[in-house]
Amino acid sequence: MNKNYLTLLAAITLTACASNTPKAMTNSNKPNTDQGIQIFLAGDSTMAIKADDRRPETGWGERLPEELNELARVHNRAINGRSTKSFKDQGHWQTIVSELNPEDYVFIQFGHNDQKHEDPLRYTNPYTGYRANLTQFVADVRAKGATPILLSSIARRNYNEQGVLIDSHGVYAEVVRRVAADLDVPFIDMTSLTEQTLNEMGQAQSQSLYLHLAPGEHPNYPDGVADNTHLNTLGAQVVANIVVEELCKKDLTLNHYLTRCN
């Protein structure tokens, strides 16, 4: 995060407060030209599109279309509660692969649910199943002439009694880093970058990025909610901003479609 973070956060706050509903869920209504590209998002609830009855919860992937020009088309295929294993086993991954064209991009971000060792339908051992699934995803995308981008999971707002932010992803974030390095895949370390953001904001202010509502504050949550994993509208905008900032630093053809990079 750069030194202008607080100024940027203020600007994002004004934008996010203008509407509680993201301006675009995907870019599916934009013209699909021969020169354009598709961007597929594969991940879990922190990235996914939310139903109306879950608002103001917002996946950061919902904000990505706003950063792209008319030649890029976003397909947000992230799904709540999925791990690399369940996303693959349920056929969602193969659907993405079947729709890929050369020059397309696939953003791959899993980890939150791969950790759920009590659920055999989702859990993956970080060093075996998780790594193998990420490796397969990379190979499948490249086989279609497209480009994979790996992202580690965003940080949970997990503070101890002393107000210290505690990592909750363990070795999963490190495994993504290693896979990206070993296979020479573009990588965005969202675990580290979002932890940095939370530390800069502090425990109290960082609550403004997550799904925290008092009882009666929103009709979707009459009893209130204190969710330190999932983002609200502002949090999704901040996280999407981090992703775009990092993409602009990389040598990718994708950057020709990102308005902020040009």
PDB file of C-alpha atoms in Angstrom:
ATOM      1  CA  MET A   1       0.000   0.000   0.000  1.00  0.00           C
ATOM      2  CA  ASN A   2       1.410   3.403  -0.952  1.00  0.00           C
ATOM      3  CA  LYS A   3       1.732   6.546   1.164  1.00  0.00           C
ATOM      4  CA  ASN A   4      -1.397   8.055  -0.326  1.00  0.00           C
ATOM      5  CA  TYR A   5      -3.523   5.295   1.185  1.00  0.00           C
ATOM      6  CA  LEU A   6      -5.635   7.507   3.457  1.00  0.00           C
ATOM      7  CA  THR A   7      -6.410   9.940   0.634  1.00  0.00           C
ATOM      8  CA  LEU A   8      -7.349   7.040  -1.621  1.00  0.00           C
ATOM      9  CA  LEU A   9      -9.510   5.476   1.091  1.00  0.00           C
ATOM     10  CA  ALA A  10     -11.408   8.737   1.498  1.00  0.00           C
ATOM     11  CA  ALA A  11     -12.068   8.901  -2.235  1.00  0.00           C
ATOM     12  CA  ILE A  12     -13.179   5.272  -2.310  1.00  0.00           C
ATOM     13  CA  THR A  13     -15.504   5.906   0.622  1.00  0.00           C
ATOM     14  CA  LEU A  14     -17.293   8.663  -1.282  1.00  0.00           C
ATOM     15  CA  THR A  15     -17.626   6.447  -4.347  1.00  0.00           C
ATOM     16  CA  ALA A  16     -18.813   3.406  -2.410  1.00  0.00           C
ATOM     17  CA  CYS A  17     -21.348   5.362  -0.406  1.00  0.00           C
ATOM     18  CA  ALA A  18     -22.924   6.709  -3.569  1.00  0.00           C
ATOM     19  CA  SER A  19     -24.509   3.295  -4.121  1.00  0.00           C
ATOM     20  CA  ASN A  20     -24.826   0.187  -1.980  1.00  0.00           C
ATOM     21  CA  THR A  21     -25.030  -1.978  -5.094  1.00  0.00           C
ATOM     22  CA  PRO A  22     -22.002  -2.442  -7.355  1.00  0.00           C
ATOM     23  CA  LYS A  23     -22.342  -0.710 -10.688  1.00  0.00           C
ATOM     24  CA  ALA A  24     -21.672  -3.929 -12.605  1.00  0.00           C
ATOM     25  CA  MET A  25     -21.775  -7.577 -11.662  1.00  0.00           C
ATOM     26  CA  THR A  26     -19.905  -8.559 -14.822  1.00  0.00           C
ATOM     27  CA  ASN A  27     -19.106  -6.876 -18.087  1.00  0.00           C
ATOM     28  CA  SER A  28     -21.369  -9.315 -19.928  1.00  0.00           C
ATOM     29  CA  ASN A  29     -23.356  -6.506 -21.568  1.00  0.00           C
ATOM     30  CA  LYS A  30     -20.258  -4.961 -23.139  1.00  0.00           C
ATOM     31  CA  PRO A  31     -19.360  -5.623 -26.771  1.00  0.00           C
ATOM     32  CA  ASN A  32     -17.251  -8.731 -27.261  1.00  0.00           C
ATOM     33  CA  THR A  33     -14.908  -7.878 -30.136  1.00  0.00           C
ATOM     34  CA  ASP A  34     -12.185  -9.917 -31.802  1.00  0.00           C
ATOM     35  CA  GLN A  35      -9.617  -7.675 -30.097  1.00  0.00           C
ATOM     36  CA  GLY A  36     -11.121  -8.069 -26.634  1.00  0.00           C
ATOM     37  CA  ILE A  37     -10.351 -10.503 -23.846  1.00  0.00           C
ATOM     38  CA  GLN A  38     -12.240 -12.462 -21.244  1.00  0.00           C
ATOM     39  CA  ILE A  39     -11.265 -12.411 -17.589  1.00  0.00           C
ATOM     40  CA  PHE A  40     -12.529 -15.313 -15.501  1.00  0.00           C
ATOM     41  CA  LEU A  41     -12.562 -15.179 -11.706  1.00  0.00           C
ATOM     42  CA  ALA A  42     -12.276 -18.506  -9.877  1.00  0.00           C
ATOM     43  CA  GLY A  43     -12.457 -18.341  -6.122  1.00  0.00           C
ATOM     44  CA  ASP A  44     -14.570 -18.283  -2.985  1.00  0.00           C
ATOM     45  CA  SER A  45     -17.008 -15.952  -1.225  1.00  0.00           C
ATOM     46  CA  THR A  46     -14.503 -13.134  -0.739  1.00  0.00           C
ATOM     47  CA  MET A  47     -14.456 -12.719  -4.549  1.00  0.00           C
ATOM     48  CA  ALA A  48     -17.965 -13.835  -5.522  1.00  0.00           C
ATOM     49  CA  ILE A  49     -21.099 -11.959  -6.577  1.00  0.00           C
ATOM     50  CA  LYS A  50     -23.604 -11.676  -3.718  1.00  0.00           C
ATOM     51  CA  ALA A  51     -27.348 -12.191  -3.728  1.00  0.00           C
ATOM     52  CA  ASP A  52     -29.543  -9.240  -2.800  1.00  0.00           C
ATOM     53  CA  ASP A  53     -30.471 -10.799   0.531  1.00  0.00           C
ATOM     54  CA  ARG A  54     -26.784 -10.815   1.545  1.00  0.00           C
ATOM     55  CA  ARG A  55     -26.089  -7.130   0.886  1.00  0.00           C
ATOM     56  CA  PRO A  56     -24.155  -5.102   1.852  1.00  0.00           C
ATOM     57  CA  GLU A  57     -21.745  -8.071   1.706  1.00  0.00           C
ATOM     58  CA  THR A  58     -19.756  -7.643  -1.498  1.00  0.00           C
ATOM     59  CA  GLY A  59     -17.114  -9.749  -3.218  1.00  0.00           C
ATOM     60  CA  TRP A  60     -14.097  -7.781  -4.387  1.00  0.00           C
ATOM     61  CA  GLY A  61     -14.475  -9.345  -7.837  1.00  0.00           C
ATOM     62  CA  GLU A  62     -17.712  -7.410  -8.267  1.00  0.00           C
ATOM     63  CA  ARG A  63     -15.697  -4.201  -8.415  1.00  0.00           C
ATOM     64  CA  LEU A  64     -13.198  -5.346 -11.037  1.00  0.00           C
ATOM     65  CA  PRO A  65     -15.354  -4.578 -14.116  1.00  0.00           C
ATOM     66  CA  GLU A  66     -15.330  -0.893 -13.177  1.00  0.00           C
ATOM     67  CA  GLU A  67     -11.576  -0.822 -13.733  1.00  0.00           C
ATOM     68  CA  LEU A  68     -11.692  -2.163 -17.303  1.00  0.00           C
ATOM     69  CA  ASN A  69     -12.387  -0.652 -20.695  1.00  0.00           C
ATOM     70  CA  GLU A  70     -15.088  -1.779 -23.118  1.00  0.00           C
ATOM     71  CA  LEU A  71     -12.923  -4.464 -24.728  1.00  0.00           C
ATOM     72  CA  ALA A  72     -12.633  -6.575 -21.584  1.00  0.00           C
ATOM     73  CA  ARG A  73     -15.363  -8.884 -20.339  1.00  0.00           C
ATOM     74  CA  VAL A  74     -15.391 -10.193 -16.757  1.00  0.00           C
ATOM     75  CA  HIS A  75     -16.952 -13.533 -15.855  1.00  0.00           C
ATOM     76  CA  ASN A  76     -17.090 -13.770 -12.081  1.00  0.00           C
ATOM     77  CA  ARG A  77     -17.398 -17.535 -11.472  1.00  0.00           C
ATOM     78  CA  ALA A  78     -16.306 -17.430  -7.832  1.00  0.00           C
ATOM     79  CA  ILE A  79     -18.763 -19.252  -5.541  1.00  0.00           C
ATOM     80  CA  ASN A  80     -19.401 -18.981  -1.828  1.00  0.00           C
ATOM     81  CA  GLY A  81     -17.886 -21.724   0.268  1.00  0.00           C
ATOM     82  CA  ARG A  82     -15.768 -23.371  -2.392  1.00  0.00           C
ATOM     83  CA  SER A  83     -12.249 -24.742  -2.068  1.00  0.00           C
ATOM     84  CA  THR A  84      -9.972 -25.834  -4.891  1.00  0.00           C
ATOM     85  CA  LYS A  85     -11.315 -29.355  -4.326  1.00  0.00           C
ATOM     86  CA  SER A  86     -15.049 -28.617  -4.307  1.00  0.00           C
ATOM     87  CA  PHE A  87     -14.768 -26.069  -7.125  1.00  0.00           C
ATOM     88  CA  LYS A  88     -13.123 -28.746  -9.261  1.00  0.00           C
ATOM     89  CA  ASP A  89     -15.228 -31.702  -8.098  1.00  0.00           C
ATOM     90  CA  GLN A  90     -18.480 -29.852  -8.808  1.00  0.00           C
ATOM     91  CA  GLY A  91     -17.432 -29.106 -12.390  1.00  0.00           C
ATOM     92  CA  HIS A  92     -17.046 -25.338 -12.038  1.00  0.00           C
ATOM     93  CA  TRP A  93     -13.396 -25.357 -12.995  1.00  0.00           C
ATOM     94  CA  GLN A  94     -13.897 -27.414 -16.147  1.00  0.00           C
ATOM     95  CA  THR A  95     -16.654 -25.035 -17.243  1.00  0.00           C
ATOM     96  CA  ILE A  96     -14.180 -22.146 -17.126  1.00  0.00           C
ATOM     97  CA  VAL A  97     -11.553 -24.118 -19.046  1.00  0.00           C
ATOM     98  CA  SER A  98     -14.080 -25.021 -21.752  1.00  0.00           C
ATOM     99  CA  GLU A  99     -14.830 -21.327 -22.363  1.00  0.00           C
ATOM    100  CA  LEU A 100     -11.239 -20.079 -22.495  1.00  0.00           C
ATOM    101  CA  ASN A 101      -9.740 -18.503 -25.583  1.00  0.00           C
ATOM    102  CA  PRO A 102      -6.095 -17.637 -26.227  1.00  0.00           C
ATOM    103  CA  GLU A 103      -5.105 -14.331 -24.591  1.00  0.00           C
ATOM    104  CA  ASP A 104      -7.789 -14.651 -21.883  1.00  0.00           C
ATOM    105  CA  TYR A 105      -6.948 -14.417 -18.182  1.00  0.00           C
ATOM    106  CA  VAL A 106      -8.007 -16.457 -15.162  1.00  0.00           C
ATOM    107  CA  PHE A 107      -7.661 -15.080 -11.629  1.00  0.00           C
ATOM    108  CA  ILE A 108      -7.364 -17.986  -9.171  1.00  0.00           C
ATOM    109  CA  GLN A 109      -7.842 -17.303  -5.443  1.00  0.00           C
ATOM    110  CA  PHE A 110      -8.640 -20.101  -3.007  1.00  0.00           C
ATOM    111  CA  GLY A 111      -7.579 -21.023   0.500  1.00  0.00           C
ATOM    112  CA  HIS A 112     -10.230 -20.006   3.022  1.00  0.00           C
ATOM    113  CA  ASN A 113     -12.208 -23.197   2.532  1.00  0.00           C
ATOM    114  CA  ASP A 114      -9.322 -25.526   1.695  1.00  0.00           C
ATOM    115  CA  GLN A 115      -8.422 -25.124   5.386  1.00  0.00           C
ATOM    116  CA  LYS A 116     -11.688 -26.656   6.624  1.00  0.00           C
ATOM    117  CA  HIS A 117     -10.296 -29.973   7.844  1.00  0.00           C
ATOM    118  CA  GLU A 118     -13.643 -30.969   9.361  1.00  0.00           C
ATOM    119  CA  ASP A 119     -15.226 -31.056   5.884  1.00  0.00           C
ATOM    120  CA  PRO A 120     -13.908 -33.830   3.603  1.00  0.00           C
ATOM    121  CA  LEU A 121     -15.731 -32.349   0.611  1.00  0.00           C
ATOM    122  CA  ARG A 122     -13.665 -29.177   0.820  1.00  0.00           C
ATOM    123  CA  TYR A 123     -10.481 -29.802   2.803  1.00  0.00           C
ATOM    124  CA  THR A 124      -7.150 -30.153   1.032  1.00  0.00           C
ATOM    125  CA  ASN A 125      -3.765 -30.820   2.547  1.00  0.00           C
ATOM    126  CA  PRO A 126      -1.780 -27.667   1.709  1.00  0.00           C
ATOM    127  CA  TYR A 127       1.321 -29.552   0.594  1.00  0.00           C
ATOM    128  CA  THR A 128      -0.420 -32.206  -1.500  1.00  0.00           C
ATOM    129  CA  GLY A 129      -4.032 -31.685  -2.627  1.00  0.00           C
ATOM    130  CA  TYR A 130      -4.028 -27.883  -2.503  1.00  0.00           C
ATOM    131  CA  ARG A 131      -0.720 -27.575  -4.308  1.00  0.00           C
ATOM    132  CA  ALA A 132      -1.739 -30.219  -6.855  1.00  0.00           C
ATOM    133  CA  ASN A 133      -5.023 -28.457  -7.606  1.00  0.00           C
ATOM    134  CA  LEU A 134      -3.343 -25.082  -8.105  1.00  0.00           C
ATOM    135  CA  THR A 135      -0.740 -26.720 -10.338  1.00  0.00           C
ATOM    136  CA  GLN A 136      -3.481 -28.353 -12.404  1.00  0.00           C
ATOM    137  CA  PHE A 137      -5.375 -25.074 -12.709  1.00  0.00           C
ATOM    138  CA  VAL A 138      -2.268 -23.323 -14.027  1.00  0.00           C
ATOM    139  CA  ALA A 139      -1.574 -26.100 -16.541  1.00  0.00           C
ATOM    140  CA  ASP A 140      -5.187 -26.151 -17.763  1.00  0.00           C
ATOM    141  CA  VAL A 141      -5.230 -22.403 -18.386  1.00  0.00           C
ATOM    142  CA  ARG A 142      -1.899 -22.413 -20.181  1.00  0.00           C
ATOM    143  CA  ALA A 143      -2.976 -25.346 -22.345  1.00  0.00           C
ATOM    144  CA  LYS A 144      -5.694 -23.091 -23.768  1.00  0.00           C
ATOM    145  CA  GLY A 145      -3.196 -20.314 -24.522  1.00  0.00           C
ATOM    146  CA  ALA A 146      -4.565 -18.181 -21.683  1.00  0.00           C
ATOM    147  CA  THR A 147      -2.781 -16.641 -18.695  1.00  0.00           C
ATOM    148  CA  PRO A 148      -3.333 -17.682 -15.055  1.00  0.00           C
ATOM    149  CA  ILE A 149      -2.856 -15.220 -12.219  1.00  0.00           C
ATOM    150  CA  LEU A 150      -2.549 -16.649  -8.718  1.00  0.00           C
ATOM    151  CA  LEU A 151      -3.654 -14.684  -5.661  1.00  0.00           C
ATOM    152  CA  SER A 152      -3.310 -15.653  -2.028  1.00  0.00           C
ATOM    153  CA  SER A 153      -6.394 -15.238   0.172  1.00  0.00           C
ATOM    154  CA  ILE A 154      -7.326 -11.884   1.674  1.00  0.00           C
ATOM    155  CA  ALA A 155      -6.657 -11.533   5.383  1.00  0.00           C
ATOM    156  CA  ARG A 156      -9.253 -12.230   8.003  1.00  0.00           C
ATOM    157  CA  ARG A 157      -9.704  -9.426  10.518  1.00  0.00           C
ATOM    158  CA  ASN A 158      -8.376 -11.649  13.290  1.00  0.00           C
ATOM    159  CA  TYR A 159      -7.000  -9.669  16.256  1.00  0.00           C
ATOM    160  CA  ASN A 160      -5.897 -11.055  19.603  1.00  0.00           C
ATOM    161  CA  GLU A 161      -6.663  -9.487  22.996  1.00  0.00           C
ATOM    162  CA  GLN A 162      -3.639  -7.233  22.638  1.00  0.00           C
ATOM    163  CA  GLY A 163      -4.880  -5.846  19.339  1.00  0.00           C
ATOM    164  CA  VAL A 164      -2.311  -7.708  17.254  1.00  0.00           C
ATOM    165  CA  LEU A 165      -3.438  -8.970  13.845  1.00  0.00           C
ATOM    166  CA  ILE A 166      -2.950 -12.747  13.721  1.00  0.00           C
ATOM    167  CA  ASP A 167      -2.485 -14.654  10.477  1.00  0.00           C
ATOM    168  CA  SER A 168      -5.227 -17.212   9.933  1.00  0.00           C
ATOM    169  CA  HIS A 169      -4.148 -18.753   6.621  1.00  0.00           C
ATOM    170  CA  GLY A 170      -1.014 -20.522   7.809  1.00  0.00           C
ATOM    171  CA  VAL A 171       0.905 -22.424   5.185  1.00  0.00           C
ATOM    172  CA  TYR A 172      -1.782 -22.083   2.512  1.00  0.00           C
ATOM    173  CA  ALA A 173      -0.626 -18.582   1.578  1.00  0.00           C
ATOM    174  CA  GLU A 174       2.967 -19.767   1.425  1.00  0.00           C
ATOM    175  CA  VAL A 175       2.043 -22.688  -0.829  1.00  0.00           C
ATOM    176  CA  VAL A 176       0.450 -20.314  -3.350  1.00  0.00           C
ATOM    177  CA  ARG A 177       3.639 -18.226  -3.305  1.00  0.00           C
ATOM    178  CA  ARG A 178       5.729 -21.326  -3.953  1.00  0.00           C
ATOM    179  CA  VAL A 179       3.531 -22.582  -6.782  1.00  0.00           C
ATOM    180  CA  ALA A 180       3.661 -19.162  -8.438  1.00  0.00           C
ATOM    181  CA  ALA A 181       7.438 -19.033  -8.108  1.00  0.00           C
ATOM    182  CA  ASP A 182       8.007 -22.619  -9.239  1.00  0.00           C
ATOM    183  CA  LEU A 183       5.769 -22.299 -12.298  1.00  0.00           C
ATOM    184  CA  ASP A 184       6.602 -18.662 -13.112  1.00  0.00           C
ATOM    185  CA  VAL A 185       2.995 -17.529 -12.736  1.00  0.00           C
ATOM    186  CA  PRO A 186       2.009 -13.880 -12.159  1.00  0.00           C
ATOM    187  CA  PHE A 187       1.224 -13.642  -8.446  1.00  0.00           C
ATOM    188  CA  ILE A 188      -0.453 -11.112  -6.169  1.00  0.00           C
ATOM    189  CA  ASP A 189       0.207 -11.670  -2.485  1.00  0.00           C
ATOM    190  CA  MET A 190      -3.171 -10.557  -1.213  1.00  0.00           C
ATOM    191  CA  THR A 191      -2.603 -12.083   2.212  1.00  0.00           C
ATOM    192  CA  SER A 192       0.399  -9.855   2.814  1.00  0.00           C
ATOM    193  CA  LEU A 193      -1.091  -6.781   1.140  1.00  0.00           C
ATOM    194  CA  THR A 194      -4.407  -6.915   2.987  1.00  0.00           C
ATOM    195  CA  GLU A 195      -2.643  -7.593   6.294  1.00  0.00           C
ATOM    196  CA  GLN A 196      -0.590  -4.479   5.614  1.00  0.00           C
ATOM    197  CA  THR A 197      -3.761  -2.497   4.967  1.00  0.00           C
ATOM    198  CA  LEU A 198      -5.381  -3.705   8.200  1.00  0.00           C
ATOM    199  CA  ASN A 199      -2.257  -2.859  10.180  1.00  0.00           C
ATOM    200  CA  GLU A 200      -2.144   0.626   8.680  1.00  0.00           C
ATOM    201  CA  MET A 201      -5.794   1.232   9.507  1.00  0.00           C
ATOM    202  CA  GLY A 202      -5.701  -0.310  12.973  1.00  0.00           C
ATOM    203  CA  GLN A 203      -8.148  -2.595  14.711  1.00  0.00           C
ATOM    204  CA  ALA A 204     -10.973  -0.081  15.107  1.00  0.00           C
ATOM    205  CA  GLN A 205     -10.899   1.528  11.657  1.00  0.00           C
ATOM    206  CA  SER A 206     -10.400  -1.761   9.789  1.00  0.00           C
ATOM    207  CA  GLN A 207     -13.853  -2.874  10.927  1.00  0.00           C
ATOM    208  CA  SER A 208     -15.229  -0.453   8.314  1.00  0.00           C
ATOM    209  CA  LEU A 209     -14.091  -2.835   5.555  1.00  0.00           C
ATOM    210  CA  TYR A 210     -15.895  -5.944   6.800  1.00  0.00           C
ATOM    211  CA  LEU A 211     -19.491  -7.012   7.273  1.00  0.00           C
ATOM    212  CA  HIS A 212     -20.239  -5.435  10.639  1.00  0.00           C
ATOM    213  CA  LEU A 213     -23.767  -4.173  11.322  1.00  0.00           C
ATOM    214  CA  ALA A 214     -25.591  -3.343  14.523  1.00  0.00           C
ATOM    215  CA  PRO A 215     -29.004  -4.906  15.210  1.00  0.00           C
ATOM    216  CA  GLY A 216     -31.636  -3.113  13.151  1.00  0.00           C
ATOM    217  CA  GLU A 217     -29.082  -1.310  10.990  1.00  0.00           C
ATOM    218  CA  HIS A 218     -29.899  -3.290   7.828  1.00  0.00           C
ATOM    219  CA  PRO A 219     -33.042  -5.291   6.940  1.00  0.00           C
ATOM    220  CA  ASN A 220     -30.963  -8.269   5.752  1.00  0.00           C
ATOM    221  CA  TYR A 221     -29.439  -8.605   9.230  1.00  0.00           C
ATOM    222  CA  PRO A 222     -32.123  -7.696  11.787  1.00  0.00           C
ATOM    223  CA  ASP A 223     -30.027  -9.154  14.622  1.00  0.00           C
ATOM    224  CA  GLY A 224     -26.827  -7.522  13.367  1.00  0.00           C
ATOM    225  CA  VAL A 225     -23.685  -9.260  12.170  1.00  0.00           C
ATOM    226  CA  ALA A 226     -19.980  -9.263  13.040  1.00  0.00           C
ATOM    227  CA  ASP A 227     -18.193 -11.003  10.168  1.00  0.00           C
ATOM    228  CA  ASN A 228     -14.429 -10.578   9.993  1.00  0.00           C
ATOM    229  CA  THR A 229     -13.969 -12.634   6.816  1.00  0.00           C
ATOM    230  CA  HIS A 230     -16.392 -11.124   4.311  1.00  0.00           C
ATOM    231  CA  LEU A 231     -16.215  -7.626   2.898  1.00  0.00           C
ATOM    232  CA  ASN A 232     -18.787  -4.862   2.673  1.00  0.00           C
ATOM    233  CA  THR A 233     -19.077  -2.439  -0.248  1.00  0.00           C
ATOM    234  CA  LEU A 234     -16.183  -0.285   0.912  1.00  0.00           C
ATOM    235  CA  GLY A 235     -13.991  -3.275   1.716  1.00  0.00           C
ATOM    236  CA  ALA A 236     -14.566  -4.789  -1.719  1.00  0.00           C
ATOM    237  CA  GLN A 237     -13.553  -1.503  -3.329  1.00  0.00           C
ATOM    238  CA  VAL A 238     -10.390  -1.252  -1.254  1.00  0.00           C
ATOM    239  CA  VAL A 239      -9.380  -4.839  -2.034  1.00  0.00           C
ATOM    240  CA  ALA A 240     -10.121  -4.460  -5.747  1.00  0.00           C
ATOM    241  CA  ASN A 241      -8.008  -1.324  -5.721  1.00  0.00           C
ATOM    242  CA  ILE A 242      -5.078  -3.266  -4.274  1.00  0.00           C
ATOM    243  CA  VAL A 243      -5.439  -5.913  -6.981  1.00  0.00           C
ATOM    244  CA  VAL A 244      -5.456  -3.323  -9.757  1.00  0.00           C
ATOM    245  CA  GLU A 245      -2.485  -1.447  -8.293  1.00  0.00           C
ATOM    246  CA  GLU A 246      -0.491  -4.678  -8.274  1.00  0.00           C
ATOM    247  CA  LEU A 247      -1.556  -5.628 -11.806  1.00  0.00           C
ATOM    248  CA  CYS A 248      -0.358  -2.267 -13.104  1.00  0.00           C
ATOM    249  CA  LYS A 249       3.129  -3.078 -11.808  1.00  0.00           C
ATOM    250  CA  LYS A 250       3.322  -6.236 -13.919  1.00  0.00           C
ATOM    251  CA  ASP A 251       4.178  -6.667 -17.589  1.00  0.00           C
ATOM    252  CA  LEU A 252       0.852  -8.099 -18.765  1.00  0.00           C
ATOM    253  CA  THR A 253      -1.205  -7.532 -21.898  1.00  0.00           C
ATOM    254  CA  LEU A 254      -4.132  -7.295 -19.487  1.00  0.00           C
ATOM    255  CA  ASN A 255      -2.908  -3.856 -18.466  1.00  0.00           C
ATOM    256  CA  HIS A 256      -3.935  -2.437 -21.833  1.00  0.00           C
ATOM    257  CA  TYR A 257      -7.535  -3.025 -20.739  1.00  0.00           C
ATOM    258  CA  LEU A 258      -7.169  -1.601 -17.221  1.00  0.00           C
ATOM    259  CA  THR A 259      -8.007   2.086 -17.412  1.00  0.00           C
ATOM    260  CA  ARG A 260      -5.896   2.976 -14.388  1.00  0.00           C
ATOM    261  CA  CYS A 261      -2.739   1.503 -15.934  1.00  0.00           C
ATOM    262  CA  ASN A 262      -2.902   3.762 -18.982  1.00  0.00           C
TER     263      ASN A 262
END
